[in-house]
């Protein structure tokens, strides 16, 4: 395990007087720039020599992994990375808070919709019951009118009968 203080590769000046940030980074220069950076940070000299002689992709997986872990450790504590992580954490906290508020509002809306549906169902049931009662009243009223007319008719016949006698 290598422990190094964080440094900025853009401030690093190679042994040739060139800033690493000023060198073109492409498939041909990536391995050499990495080797210069590792040499500057006193990384495993045998591995740096291998990297100076061959391309990064030609190294064994173990060597590649060792280099990548070292570089990740170096840059994980870079102020820009730490600031980005802090910003991400604060945005995540804000998003979680917003989500919790949205969930509560959605829960309230769902409850309101449920209550509205129950009110509609209750009103519909009451309307059906009222309509049934009205139909019953109308049927009884019609029956009563028929009975009353019959009684009146019978009474008239009886009255008429008595008036003839």
PDB file of C-alpha atoms in Angstrom:
ATOM      1  CA  UNK A   1       0.000   0.000   0.000  1.00  0.00           C
ATOM      2  CA  UNK A   2       1.347   3.362  -1.034  1.00  0.00           C
ATOM      3  CA  UNK A   3       0.497   6.470   0.901  1.00  0.00           C
ATOM      4  CA  UNK A   4       1.352   9.731  -0.753  1.00  0.00           C
ATOM      5  CA  UNK A   5       0.226  13.243  -0.193  1.00  0.00           C
ATOM      6  CA  UNK A   6      -2.094  14.458  -2.928  1.00  0.00           C
ATOM      7  CA  UNK A   7      -0.407  16.342  -5.705  1.00  0.00           C
ATOM      8  CA  UNK A   8      -1.678  17.935  -8.868  1.00  0.00           C
ATOM      9  CA  UNK A   9      -0.491  16.370 -12.099  1.00  0.00           C
ATOM     10  CA  UNK A  10      -1.010  19.690 -13.864  1.00  0.00           C
ATOM     11  CA  UNK A  11       1.667  21.236 -11.588  1.00  0.00           C
ATOM     12  CA  UNK A  12       4.039  18.328 -12.089  1.00  0.00           C
ATOM     13  CA  UNK A  13       7.023  19.122 -14.271  1.00  0.00           C
ATOM     14  CA  UNK A  14       8.776  16.175 -15.843  1.00  0.00           C
ATOM     15  CA  UNK A  15      12.490  15.702 -15.695  1.00  0.00           C
ATOM     16  CA  UNK A  16      12.639  17.205 -19.186  1.00  0.00           C
ATOM     17  CA  UNK A  17      11.115  20.508 -18.037  1.00  0.00           C
ATOM     18  CA  UNK A  18       7.709  19.836 -19.609  1.00  0.00           C
ATOM     19  CA  UNK A  19       4.454  20.108 -17.750  1.00  0.00           C
ATOM     20  CA  UNK A  20       2.500  16.865 -17.934  1.00  0.00           C
ATOM     21  CA  UNK A  21      -0.656  18.849 -18.582  1.00  0.00           C
ATOM     22  CA  UNK A  22       1.011  20.304 -21.686  1.00  0.00           C
ATOM     23  CA  UNK A  23       1.862  16.938 -23.229  1.00  0.00           C
ATOM     24  CA  UNK A  24      -0.558  15.441 -25.745  1.00  0.00           C
ATOM     25  CA  UNK A  25      -2.317  12.420 -24.275  1.00  0.00           C
ATOM     26  CA  UNK A  26      -2.922   9.690 -26.808  1.00  0.00           C
ATOM     27  CA  UNK A  27      -2.360   5.956 -27.247  1.00  0.00           C
ATOM     28  CA  UNK A  28       1.368   6.524 -27.832  1.00  0.00           C
ATOM     29  CA  UNK A  29       2.093   8.872 -24.914  1.00  0.00           C
ATOM     30  CA  UNK A  30      -0.274   7.590 -22.200  1.00  0.00           C
ATOM     31  CA  UNK A  31       2.069   4.881 -20.897  1.00  0.00           C
ATOM     32  CA  UNK A  32       5.113   7.171 -20.807  1.00  0.00           C
ATOM     33  CA  UNK A  33       3.207  10.005 -19.093  1.00  0.00           C
ATOM     34  CA  UNK A  34       1.916   7.502 -16.534  1.00  0.00           C
ATOM     35  CA  UNK A  35       5.455   6.209 -15.980  1.00  0.00           C
ATOM     36  CA  UNK A  36       6.740   9.785 -15.447  1.00  0.00           C
ATOM     37  CA  UNK A  37       3.971  10.470 -12.946  1.00  0.00           C
ATOM     38  CA  UNK A  38       4.603   7.199 -11.073  1.00  0.00           C
ATOM     39  CA  UNK A  39       8.383   7.794 -11.010  1.00  0.00           C
ATOM     40  CA  UNK A  40       7.805  11.285  -9.590  1.00  0.00           C
ATOM     41  CA  UNK A  41       5.749   9.748  -6.749  1.00  0.00           C
ATOM     42  CA  UNK A  42       8.309   7.042  -5.929  1.00  0.00           C
ATOM     43  CA  UNK A  43       6.033   4.240  -7.079  1.00  0.00           C
ATOM     44  CA  UNK A  44       7.406   0.658  -7.443  1.00  0.00           C
ATOM     45  CA  UNK A  45      10.499   1.293  -9.629  1.00  0.00           C
ATOM     46  CA  UNK A  46      10.433  -2.172 -11.247  1.00  0.00           C
ATOM     47  CA  UNK A  47       6.866  -1.601 -12.396  1.00  0.00           C
ATOM     48  CA  UNK A  48       7.674   1.906 -13.608  1.00  0.00           C
ATOM     49  CA  UNK A  49      10.544   0.447 -15.691  1.00  0.00           C
ATOM     50  CA  UNK A  50       8.167  -2.138 -17.189  1.00  0.00           C
ATOM     51  CA  UNK A  51       5.720   0.624 -18.049  1.00  0.00           C
ATOM     52  CA  UNK A  52       8.517   2.680 -19.631  1.00  0.00           C
ATOM     53  CA  UNK A  53       9.427  -0.247 -21.884  1.00  0.00           C
ATOM     54  CA  UNK A  54       5.959  -1.468 -22.865  1.00  0.00           C
ATOM     55  CA  UNK A  55       2.432  -0.248 -23.305  1.00  0.00           C
ATOM     56  CA  UNK A  56       0.051  -0.297 -20.315  1.00  0.00           C
ATOM     57  CA  UNK A  57      -2.164  -2.860 -22.093  1.00  0.00           C
ATOM     58  CA  UNK A  58       0.809  -5.249 -22.363  1.00  0.00           C
ATOM     59  CA  UNK A  59       1.330  -5.365 -18.580  1.00  0.00           C
ATOM     60  CA  UNK A  60      -0.107  -8.238 -16.563  1.00  0.00           C
ATOM     61  CA  UNK A  61      -3.543  -7.692 -15.058  1.00  0.00           C
ATOM     62  CA  UNK A  62      -2.006  -7.627 -11.590  1.00  0.00           C
ATOM     63  CA  UNK A  63       0.435  -4.862 -12.610  1.00  0.00           C
ATOM     64  CA  UNK A  64      -2.336  -2.890 -14.339  1.00  0.00           C
ATOM     65  CA  UNK A  65      -4.525  -3.236 -11.262  1.00  0.00           C
ATOM     66  CA  UNK A  66      -1.693  -2.128  -8.945  1.00  0.00           C
ATOM     67  CA  UNK A  67      -1.111   1.007 -11.045  1.00  0.00           C
ATOM     68  CA  UNK A  68      -4.818   1.836 -11.283  1.00  0.00           C
ATOM     69  CA  UNK A  69      -5.311   1.436  -7.527  1.00  0.00           C
ATOM     70  CA  UNK A  70      -2.358   3.742  -6.860  1.00  0.00           C
ATOM     71  CA  UNK A  71      -3.675   6.381  -9.294  1.00  0.00           C
ATOM     72  CA  UNK A  72      -7.188   6.141  -7.888  1.00  0.00           C
ATOM     73  CA  UNK A  73      -5.860   6.546  -4.335  1.00  0.00           C
ATOM     74  CA  UNK A  74      -3.779   9.534  -5.437  1.00  0.00           C
ATOM     75  CA  UNK A  75      -6.687  11.329  -7.048  1.00  0.00           C
ATOM     76  CA  UNK A  76      -9.421  10.340  -4.629  1.00  0.00           C
ATOM     77  CA  UNK A  77      -8.191  13.003  -2.228  1.00  0.00           C
ATOM     78  CA  UNK A  78      -7.825  15.715  -4.834  1.00  0.00           C
ATOM     79  CA  UNK A  79      -9.751  18.824  -3.716  1.00  0.00           C
ATOM     80  CA  UNK A  80     -11.827  18.852  -6.918  1.00  0.00           C
ATOM     81  CA  UNK A  81     -12.835  15.217  -6.420  1.00  0.00           C
ATOM     82  CA  UNK A  82     -13.640  15.826  -2.757  1.00  0.00           C
ATOM     83  CA  UNK A  83     -15.683  18.919  -3.679  1.00  0.00           C
ATOM     84  CA  UNK A  84     -17.568  16.921  -6.327  1.00  0.00           C
ATOM     85  CA  UNK A  85     -18.287  14.167  -3.789  1.00  0.00           C
ATOM     86  CA  UNK A  86     -19.460  16.682  -1.192  1.00  0.00           C
ATOM     87  CA  UNK A  87     -21.652  18.343  -3.808  1.00  0.00           C
ATOM     88  CA  UNK A  88     -23.062  14.959  -4.800  1.00  0.00           C
ATOM     89  CA  UNK A  89     -23.813  14.107  -1.185  1.00  0.00           C
ATOM     90  CA  UNK A  90     -25.590  17.405  -0.591  1.00  0.00           C
ATOM     91  CA  UNK A  91     -27.577  17.042  -3.843  1.00  0.00           C
ATOM     92  CA  UNK A  92     -28.474  13.492  -2.846  1.00  0.00           C
ATOM     93  CA  UNK A  93     -29.674  14.692   0.570  1.00  0.00           C
ATOM     94  CA  UNK A  94     -31.749  17.405  -1.109  1.00  0.00           C
ATOM     95  CA  UNK A  95     -33.208  14.912  -3.585  1.00  0.00           C
ATOM     96  CA  UNK A  96     -34.073  12.506  -0.765  1.00  0.00           C
ATOM     97  CA  UNK A  97     -35.760  15.318   1.152  1.00  0.00           C
ATOM     98  CA  UNK A  98     -37.684  16.382  -1.967  1.00  0.00           C
ATOM     99  CA  UNK A  99     -38.688  12.775  -2.606  1.00  0.00           C
ATOM    100  CA  UNK A 100     -39.945  12.378   0.961  1.00  0.00           C
ATOM    101  CA  UNK A 101     -42.024  15.557   0.561  1.00  0.00           C
ATOM    102  CA  UNK A 102     -43.335  14.356  -2.802  1.00  0.00           C
ATOM    103  CA  UNK A 103     -44.183  10.972  -1.302  1.00  0.00           C
ATOM    104  CA  UNK A 104     -46.129  12.665   1.508  1.00  0.00           C
ATOM    105  CA  UNK A 105     -47.982  14.873  -0.985  1.00  0.00           C
ATOM    106  CA  UNK A 106     -48.742  11.853  -3.154  1.00  0.00           C
ATOM    107  CA  UNK A 107     -49.973   9.950  -0.107  1.00  0.00           C
ATOM    108  CA  UNK A 108     -52.282  12.856   0.722  1.00  0.00           C
ATOM    109  CA  UNK A 109     -53.566  12.966  -2.860  1.00  0.00           C
ATOM    110  CA  UNK A 110     -54.196   9.225  -2.854  1.00  0.00           C
ATOM    111  CA  UNK A 111     -56.146   9.522   0.393  1.00  0.00           C
ATOM    112  CA  UNK A 112     -58.162  12.414  -1.048  1.00  0.00           C
ATOM    113  CA  UNK A 113     -58.914  10.369  -4.180  1.00  0.00           C
ATOM    114  CA  UNK A 114     -59.963   7.395  -2.029  1.00  0.00           C
ATOM    115  CA  UNK A 115     -62.257   9.604   0.034  1.00  0.00           C
ATOM    116  CA  UNK A 116     -63.708  11.124  -3.136  1.00  0.00           C
ATOM    117  CA  UNK A 117     -64.323   7.659  -4.590  1.00  0.00           C
ATOM    118  CA  UNK A 118     -66.002   6.564  -1.354  1.00  0.00           C
ATOM    119  CA  UNK A 119     -68.181   9.703  -1.410  1.00  0.00           C
ATOM    120  CA  UNK A 120     -69.137   9.009  -5.042  1.00  0.00           C
ATOM    121  CA  UNK A 121     -69.967   5.388  -4.227  1.00  0.00           C
ATOM    122  CA  UNK A 122     -72.023   6.490  -1.208  1.00  0.00           C
ATOM    123  CA  UNK A 123     -73.873   9.116  -3.252  1.00  0.00           C
ATOM    124  CA  UNK A 124     -74.527   6.551  -5.977  1.00  0.00           C
ATOM    125  CA  UNK A 125     -75.842   4.035  -3.439  1.00  0.00           C
ATOM    126  CA  UNK A 126     -78.046   6.701  -1.857  1.00  0.00           C
ATOM    127  CA  UNK A 127     -79.344   7.689  -5.288  1.00  0.00           C
ATOM    128  CA  UNK A 128     -80.202   4.056  -6.093  1.00  0.00           C
ATOM    129  CA  UNK A 129     -81.920   3.646  -2.729  1.00  0.00           C
ATOM    130  CA  UNK A 130     -83.827   6.927  -3.166  1.00  0.00           C
ATOM    131  CA  UNK A 131     -84.836   5.932  -6.686  1.00  0.00           C
ATOM    132  CA  UNK A 132     -86.008   2.554  -5.325  1.00  0.00           C
ATOM    133  CA  UNK A 133     -87.999   4.290  -2.587  1.00  0.00           C
ATOM    134  CA  UNK A 134     -89.537   6.673  -5.142  1.00  0.00           C
ATOM    135  CA  UNK A 135     -90.445   3.735  -7.370  1.00  0.00           C
ATOM    136  CA  UNK A 136     -92.058   2.009  -4.376  1.00  0.00           C
ATOM    137  CA  UNK A 137     -93.939   5.188  -3.420  1.00  0.00           C
ATOM    138  CA  UNK A 138     -95.113   5.678  -7.023  1.00  0.00           C
ATOM    139  CA  UNK A 139     -96.236   2.044  -7.216  1.00  0.00           C
ATOM    140  CA  UNK A 140     -98.114   2.359  -3.903  1.00  0.00           C
ATOM    141  CA  UNK A 141     -99.597   5.664  -4.991  1.00  0.00           C
ATOM    142  CA  UNK A 142    -100.782   4.141  -8.246  1.00  0.00           C
ATOM    143  CA  UNK A 143    -102.221   1.174  -6.344  1.00  0.00           C
ATOM    144  CA  UNK A 144    -103.902   3.483  -3.859  1.00  0.00           C
ATOM    145  CA  UNK A 145    -105.377   5.583  -6.688  1.00  0.00           C
ATOM    146  CA  UNK A 146    -106.706   2.427  -8.360  1.00  0.00           C
ATOM    147  CA  UNK A 147    -108.163   1.270  -5.064  1.00  0.00           C
ATOM    148  CA  UNK A 148    -109.657   4.674  -4.359  1.00  0.00           C
ATOM    149  CA  UNK A 149    -111.166   4.857  -7.819  1.00  0.00           C
ATOM    150  CA  UNK A 150    -112.623   1.374  -7.334  1.00  0.00           C
ATOM    151  CA  UNK A 151    -114.046   2.386  -3.971  1.00  0.00           C
ATOM    152  CA  UNK A 152    -115.439   5.554  -5.520  1.00  0.00           C
ATOM    153  CA  UNK A 153    -116.782   3.562  -8.401  1.00  0.00           C
ATOM    154  CA  UNK A 154    -118.342   0.996  -6.061  1.00  0.00           C
ATOM    155  CA  UNK A 155    -119.688   3.779  -3.921  1.00  0.00           C
ATOM    156  CA  UNK A 156    -121.203   5.483  -6.940  1.00  0.00           C
ATOM    157  CA  UNK A 157    -122.728   2.249  -8.054  1.00  0.00           C
ATOM    158  CA  UNK A 158    -124.067   1.690  -4.563  1.00  0.00           C
ATOM    159  CA  UNK A 159    -125.259   5.264  -4.386  1.00  0.00           C
ATOM    160  CA  UNK A 160    -126.717   4.977  -7.813  1.00  0.00           C
ATOM    161  CA  UNK A 161    -128.321   1.692  -6.813  1.00  0.00           C
ATOM    162  CA  UNK A 162    -129.747   3.284  -3.690  1.00  0.00           C
ATOM    163  CA  UNK A 163    -131.006   6.261  -5.655  1.00  0.00           C
ATOM    164  CA  UNK A 164    -132.900   3.961  -7.978  1.00  0.00           C
ATOM    165  CA  UNK A 165    -134.528   2.092  -5.116  1.00  0.00           C
TER     166      UNK A 165
END
